[in-house]
Amino acid sequence: MTLGAERLNKLAMEMRRGMLVLAVLRALDQPHYGYSLRKRLATIGLEIDEGTLYPLLRRLEDQGLLSSTWQVHDGRKRRFYVIAEDGRTALELMTAEWRKLNRTIDKLGETW
């Protein structure tokens, strides 16, 4: 059995889904509304569609990791998100875990 492009894409999407929370928390060190956050992530190479981003933002806010406020920007009312204090704590822990996992995976690669 060979890995086709579709199966490889699904595997990559699973891996990306697991790190989106970390990426969003890191990106929200400054306030962003949904579209501006999508653009910021895209400029560094992390494409995320609206159907994934907006529910994630709402869930993180419900969990107390983000806070939001309504502001007028470019003549439109937009919900701006920023990382909350609990989000900063979660970000520190998740970043440490991410780095630990990366080191472990790198070590696995050295043994092959």
Coordinates of C-alpha atoms in Angstrom, one line a residue, residues 16 20 33-39 47-58 76 78:
R16 CA -1.7 21.1 12.0
L20 CA -3.4 25.7 15.9
Y33 CA -10.0 40.6 14.6
G34 CA -10.6 37.3 12.7
Y35 CA -9.5 38.4 9.2
S36 CA -6.5 40.3 10.4
L37 CA -5.4 37.2 12.4
R38 CA -5.9 35.0 9.3
K39 CA -3.7 37.4 7.3
E47 CA -3.1 29.1 6.2
I48 CA -6.3 28.6 8.2
D49 CA -9.8 28.8 6.8
E50 CA -12.6 30.8 8.4
G51 CA -14.6 27.7 9.2
T52 CA -11.7 26.6 11.5
L53 CA -10.6 29.9 12.9
Y54 CA -13.8 31.5 14.1
P55 CA -15.1 28.5 16.0
L56 CA -11.6 28.2 17.5
L57 CA -11.5 31.8 18.6
R58 CA -15.0 31.4 20.3
R76 CA -17.0 48.5 10.5
R78 CA -15.3 44.1 14.5

